[in-house]
C-alpha atoms as a PDB file:
ATOM      1  CA  ASN A   1     106.963 127.018  91.340  1.00  0.00           C
ATOM      2  CA  VAL A   2     104.415 127.131  88.222  1.00  0.00           C
ATOM      3  CA  VAL A   3     107.138 126.278  85.942  1.00  0.00           C
ATOM      4  CA  GLN A   4     107.938 123.043  88.305  1.00  0.00           C
ATOM      5  CA  VAL A   5     104.567 122.128  88.027  1.00  0.00           C
ATOM      6  CA  MET A   6     104.347 122.301  84.278  1.00  0.00           C
ATOM      7  CA  GLU A   7     107.481 120.300  84.489  1.00  0.00           C
ATOM      8  CA  PHE A   8     106.205 117.832  86.565  1.00  0.00           C
ATOM      9  CA  GLU A   9     102.875 117.458  84.397  1.00  0.00           C
ATOM     10  CA  GLN A  10     104.860 117.150  81.152  1.00  0.00           C
ATOM     11  CA  MET A  11     106.995 114.538  82.874  1.00  0.00           C
ATOM     12  CA  MET A  12     103.952 112.652  83.926  1.00  0.00           C
ATOM     13  CA  GLN A  13     102.312 113.030  80.683  1.00  0.00           C
ATOM     14  CA  ARG A  14     105.209 111.388  78.776  1.00  0.00           C
ATOM     15  CA  ALA A  15     105.929 108.733  81.221  1.00  0.00           C
ATOM     16  CA  GLN A  16     101.813 107.857  81.255  1.00  0.00           C
ATOM     17  CA  GLU A  17     101.429 107.844  77.199  1.00  0.00           C
ATOM     18  CA  ALA A  18     104.339 105.415  76.940  1.00  0.00           C
ATOM     19  CA  HIS A  19     102.751 103.401  79.655  1.00  0.00           C
ATOM     20  CA  LEU A  20      99.333 103.402  77.570  1.00  0.00           C
ATOM     21  CA  ALA A  21     101.371 102.471  74.619  1.00  0.00           C
ATOM     22  CA  CYS A  22     102.536  99.477  76.149  1.00  0.00           C
ATOM     23  CA  VAL A  23      99.490  98.429  77.323  1.00  0.00           C
ATOM     24  CA  THR A  24      98.145  98.861  73.723  1.00  0.00           C
ATOM     25  CA  GLU A  25     100.894  97.090  72.016  1.00  0.00           C
ATOM     26  CA  ILE A  26     100.420  94.239  74.470  1.00  0.00           C
ATOM     27  CA  LYS A  27      96.577  93.892  73.826  1.00  0.00           C
ATOM     28  CA  LYS A  28      97.364  94.292  70.096  1.00  0.00           C
ATOM     29  CA  PHE A  29      99.810  91.289  70.381  1.00  0.00           C
ATOM     30  CA  TRP A  30      97.687  88.929  72.033  1.00  0.00           C
ATOM     31  CA  GLN A  31      94.687  90.018  69.865  1.00  0.00           C
ATOM     32  CA  LEU A  32      96.764  89.027  66.797  1.00  0.00           C
ATOM     33  CA  PHE A  33      97.446  85.429  68.176  1.00  0.00           C
ATOM     34  CA  ALA A  34      93.383  85.032  69.400  1.00  0.00           C
ATOM     35  CA  ALA A  35      92.444  85.583  65.820  1.00  0.00           C
ATOM     36  CA  HIS A  36      94.813  82.919  64.615  1.00  0.00           C
ATOM     37  CA  ARG A  37      93.337  79.664  63.395  1.00  0.00           C
ATOM     38  CA  PRO A  38      95.073  76.643  65.258  1.00  0.00           C
ATOM     39  CA  ASN A  39      94.648  74.450  62.086  1.00  0.00           C
ATOM     40  CA  LYS A  40      96.710  77.134  59.849  1.00  0.00           C
ATOM     41  CA  PRO A  41     100.206  78.202  60.396  1.00  0.00           C
ATOM     42  CA  PHE A  42     101.161  81.906  61.076  1.00  0.00           C
ATOM     43  CA  SER A  43     101.608  83.752  57.622  1.00  0.00           C
ATOM     44  CA  LEU A  44     104.888  85.641  57.018  1.00  0.00           C
ATOM     45  CA  LYS A  45     102.760  88.940  57.535  1.00  0.00           C
ATOM     46  CA  SER A  46     101.432  87.719  60.870  1.00  0.00           C
ATOM     47  CA  MET A  47     104.956  87.099  62.044  1.00  0.00           C
ATOM     48  CA  GLN A  48     106.283  90.341  61.069  1.00  0.00           C
ATOM     49  CA  LYS A  49     103.391  92.269  62.500  1.00  0.00           C
ATOM     50  CA  ALA A  50     103.969  90.205  65.955  1.00  0.00           C
ATOM     51  CA  VAL A  51     107.562  91.150  65.564  1.00  0.00           C
ATOM     52  CA  LYS A  52     106.971  95.056  64.887  1.00  0.00           C
ATOM     53  CA  LEU A  53     104.202  94.802  68.014  1.00  0.00           C
ATOM     54  CA  VAL A  54     106.937  93.237  70.255  1.00  0.00           C
ATOM     55  CA  ALA A  55     109.734  95.965  69.128  1.00  0.00           C
ATOM     56  CA  GLY A  56     107.200  98.699  69.820  1.00  0.00           C
ATOM     57  CA  TYR A  57     106.314  97.380  73.397  1.00  0.00           C
ATOM     58  CA  GLN A  58     109.977  97.078  73.989  1.00  0.00           C
ATOM     59  CA  LYS A  59     110.498 100.495  72.944  1.00  0.00           C
ATOM     60  CA  MET A  60     107.850 102.028  74.714  1.00  0.00           C
ATOM     61  CA  GLU A  61     108.559 100.129  78.097  1.00  0.00           C
ATOM     62  CA  ARG A  62     112.174 101.425  77.972  1.00  0.00           C
ATOM     63  CA  ILE A  63     110.898 104.979  77.585  1.00  0.00           C
ATOM     64  CA  ALA A  64     108.411 104.532  80.278  1.00  0.00           C
ATOM     65  CA  ALA A  65     110.470 102.890  82.792  1.00  0.00           C
ATOM     66  CA  ASN A  66     112.745 105.943  82.201  1.00  0.00           C
ATOM     67  CA  GLU A  67     110.518 108.543  82.615  1.00  0.00           C
ATOM     68  CA  TYR A  68     109.273 106.878  86.213  1.00  0.00           C
ATOM     69  CA  GLN A  69     112.790 106.713  87.493  1.00  0.00           C
ATOM     70  CA  ASN A  70     113.210 110.290  86.346  1.00  0.00           C
ATOM     71  CA  LEU A  71     110.218 111.287  87.990  1.00  0.00           C
ATOM     72  CA  ARG A  72     110.880 109.184  91.002  1.00  0.00           C
ATOM     73  CA  HIS A  73     114.463 110.625  91.369  1.00  0.00           C
ATOM     74  CA  LYS A  74     113.189 114.404  90.800  1.00  0.00           C
ATOM     75  CA  TYR A  75     110.220 114.232  92.835  1.00  0.00           C
ATOM     76  CA  PRO A  76     110.800 111.407  95.596  1.00  0.00           C
ATOM     77  CA  GLN A  77     107.950 112.460  98.080  1.00  0.00           C
ATOM     78  CA  SER A  78     105.216 112.360  95.149  1.00  0.00           C
ATOM     79  CA  ILE A  79     102.502 110.081  95.980  1.00  0.00           C
ATOM     80  CA  GLN A  80     101.076 110.325  92.465  1.00  0.00           C
ATOM     81  CA  VAL A  81     104.713 109.382  90.914  1.00  0.00           C
ATOM     82  CA  LEU A  82     104.866 106.206  93.230  1.00  0.00           C
ATOM     83  CA  ALA A  83     101.395 105.073  92.583  1.00  0.00           C
ATOM     84  CA  ALA A  84     101.763 105.553  88.691  1.00  0.00           C
ATOM     85  CA  TYR A  85     105.167 103.795  88.690  1.00  0.00           C
ATOM     86  CA  ALA A  86     103.547 101.006  90.766  1.00  0.00           C
ATOM     87  CA  THR A  87     100.794 100.352  88.378  1.00  0.00           C
ATOM     88  CA  PHE A  88     103.480 100.173  85.557  1.00  0.00           C
ATOM     89  CA  ALA A  89     105.839  97.982  87.471  1.00  0.00           C
ATOM     90  CA  GLU A  90     102.969  95.583  88.186  1.00  0.00           C
ATOM     91  CA  GLY A  91     100.837  95.826  84.882  1.00  0.00           C
ATOM     92  CA  VAL A  92     103.400  96.094  82.297  1.00  0.00           C
ATOM     93  CA  ARG A  93     106.683  94.959  83.656  1.00  0.00           C
ATOM     94  CA  ASN A  94     105.006  92.425  86.055  1.00  0.00           C
ATOM     95  CA  ASP A  95     107.753  93.244  88.459  1.00  0.00           C
ATOM     96  CA  LEU A  96     106.007  92.362  91.930  1.00  0.00           C
ATOM     97  CA  VAL A  97     109.274  93.020  93.980  1.00  0.00           C
ATOM     98  CA  LEU A  98     109.234  96.798  92.706  1.00  0.00           C
ATOM     99  CA  PHE A  99     105.379  97.065  92.730  1.00  0.00           C
ATOM    100  CA  HIS A 100     105.488  96.029  96.474  1.00  0.00           C
ATOM    101  CA  GLN A 101     108.631  98.372  97.320  1.00  0.00           C
ATOM    102  CA  LEU A 102     106.901 101.409  95.599  1.00  0.00           C
ATOM    103  CA  GLN A 103     103.273 100.198  97.316  1.00  0.00           C
ATOM    104  CA  ARG A 104     105.502 100.389 100.714  1.00  0.00           C
ATOM    105  CA  GLU A 105     106.932 103.934  99.877  1.00  0.00           C
ATOM    106  CA  ARG A 106     103.682 105.194  98.994  1.00  0.00           C
ATOM    107  CA  HIS A 107     101.934 104.008 102.218  1.00  0.00           C
ATOM    108  CA  VAL A 108     104.959 105.335 104.223  1.00  0.00           C
ATOM    109  CA  LEU A 109     104.595 108.596 102.542  1.00  0.00           C
ATOM    110  CA  GLU A 110     100.930 108.701 103.077  1.00  0.00           C
ATOM    111  CA  ASP A 111     100.891 107.661 106.807  1.00  0.00           C
ATOM    112  CA  SER A 112     103.404 110.579 107.311  1.00  0.00           C
ATOM    113  CA  ARG A 113     101.294 113.010 106.158  1.00  0.00           C
ATOM    114  CA  GLN A 114      98.149 112.213 107.930  1.00  0.00           C
ATOM    115  CA  PRO A 115      98.116 112.483 111.862  1.00  0.00           C
ATOM    116  CA  HIS A 116      97.519 109.394 113.662  1.00  0.00           C
ATOM    117  CA  HIS A 117      95.853 109.486 117.081  1.00  0.00           C
ATOM    118  CA  GLY A 118      95.994 105.941 117.618  1.00  0.00           C
ATOM    119  CA  ARG A 119      98.993 103.707 118.811  1.00  0.00           C
ATOM    120  CA  ILE A 120     100.988 102.574 115.766  1.00  0.00           C
ATOM    121  CA  GLU A 121      99.583  98.956 116.382  1.00  0.00           C
ATOM    122  CA  GLU A 122      96.253 100.451 115.528  1.00  0.00           C
ATOM    123  CA  VAL A 123      97.375 101.788 112.332  1.00  0.00           C
ATOM    124  CA  LEU A 124      98.758  98.639 111.299  1.00  0.00           C
ATOM    125  CA  GLU A 125      95.955  96.682 112.001  1.00  0.00           C
ATOM    126  CA  GLU A 126      93.907  98.864 109.608  1.00  0.00           C
ATOM    127  CA  ARG A 127      96.176  98.473 106.765  1.00  0.00           C
ATOM    128  CA  GLU A 128      95.770  94.492 107.324  1.00  0.00           C
END
């Protein structure tokens, strides 16, 4: 049990580190363009830096996506995994279909773990 917890924590850490690296690369990319003066052409150095940032983003995005997919496969009942993966899907991948799918799955799991004393219609109304 302790080994499983450690394995889960390590996998989550790898996914979140790659996720954060994606956000950092995106930020640096846009900072590069925001600092550019419109009346001057981009220098070769700036273009090379932009290409390097895009490549770094793509690499970290693949790593994060693989880690989140592995986590989801290994821990399908983890609300924490679904929430983190949904944040990644929306914020990094801009994949709203996957984001909403993961959010629905998370809500179903959360609802299944909480006793409902009212009717299902009341529960659905609370959601809206």
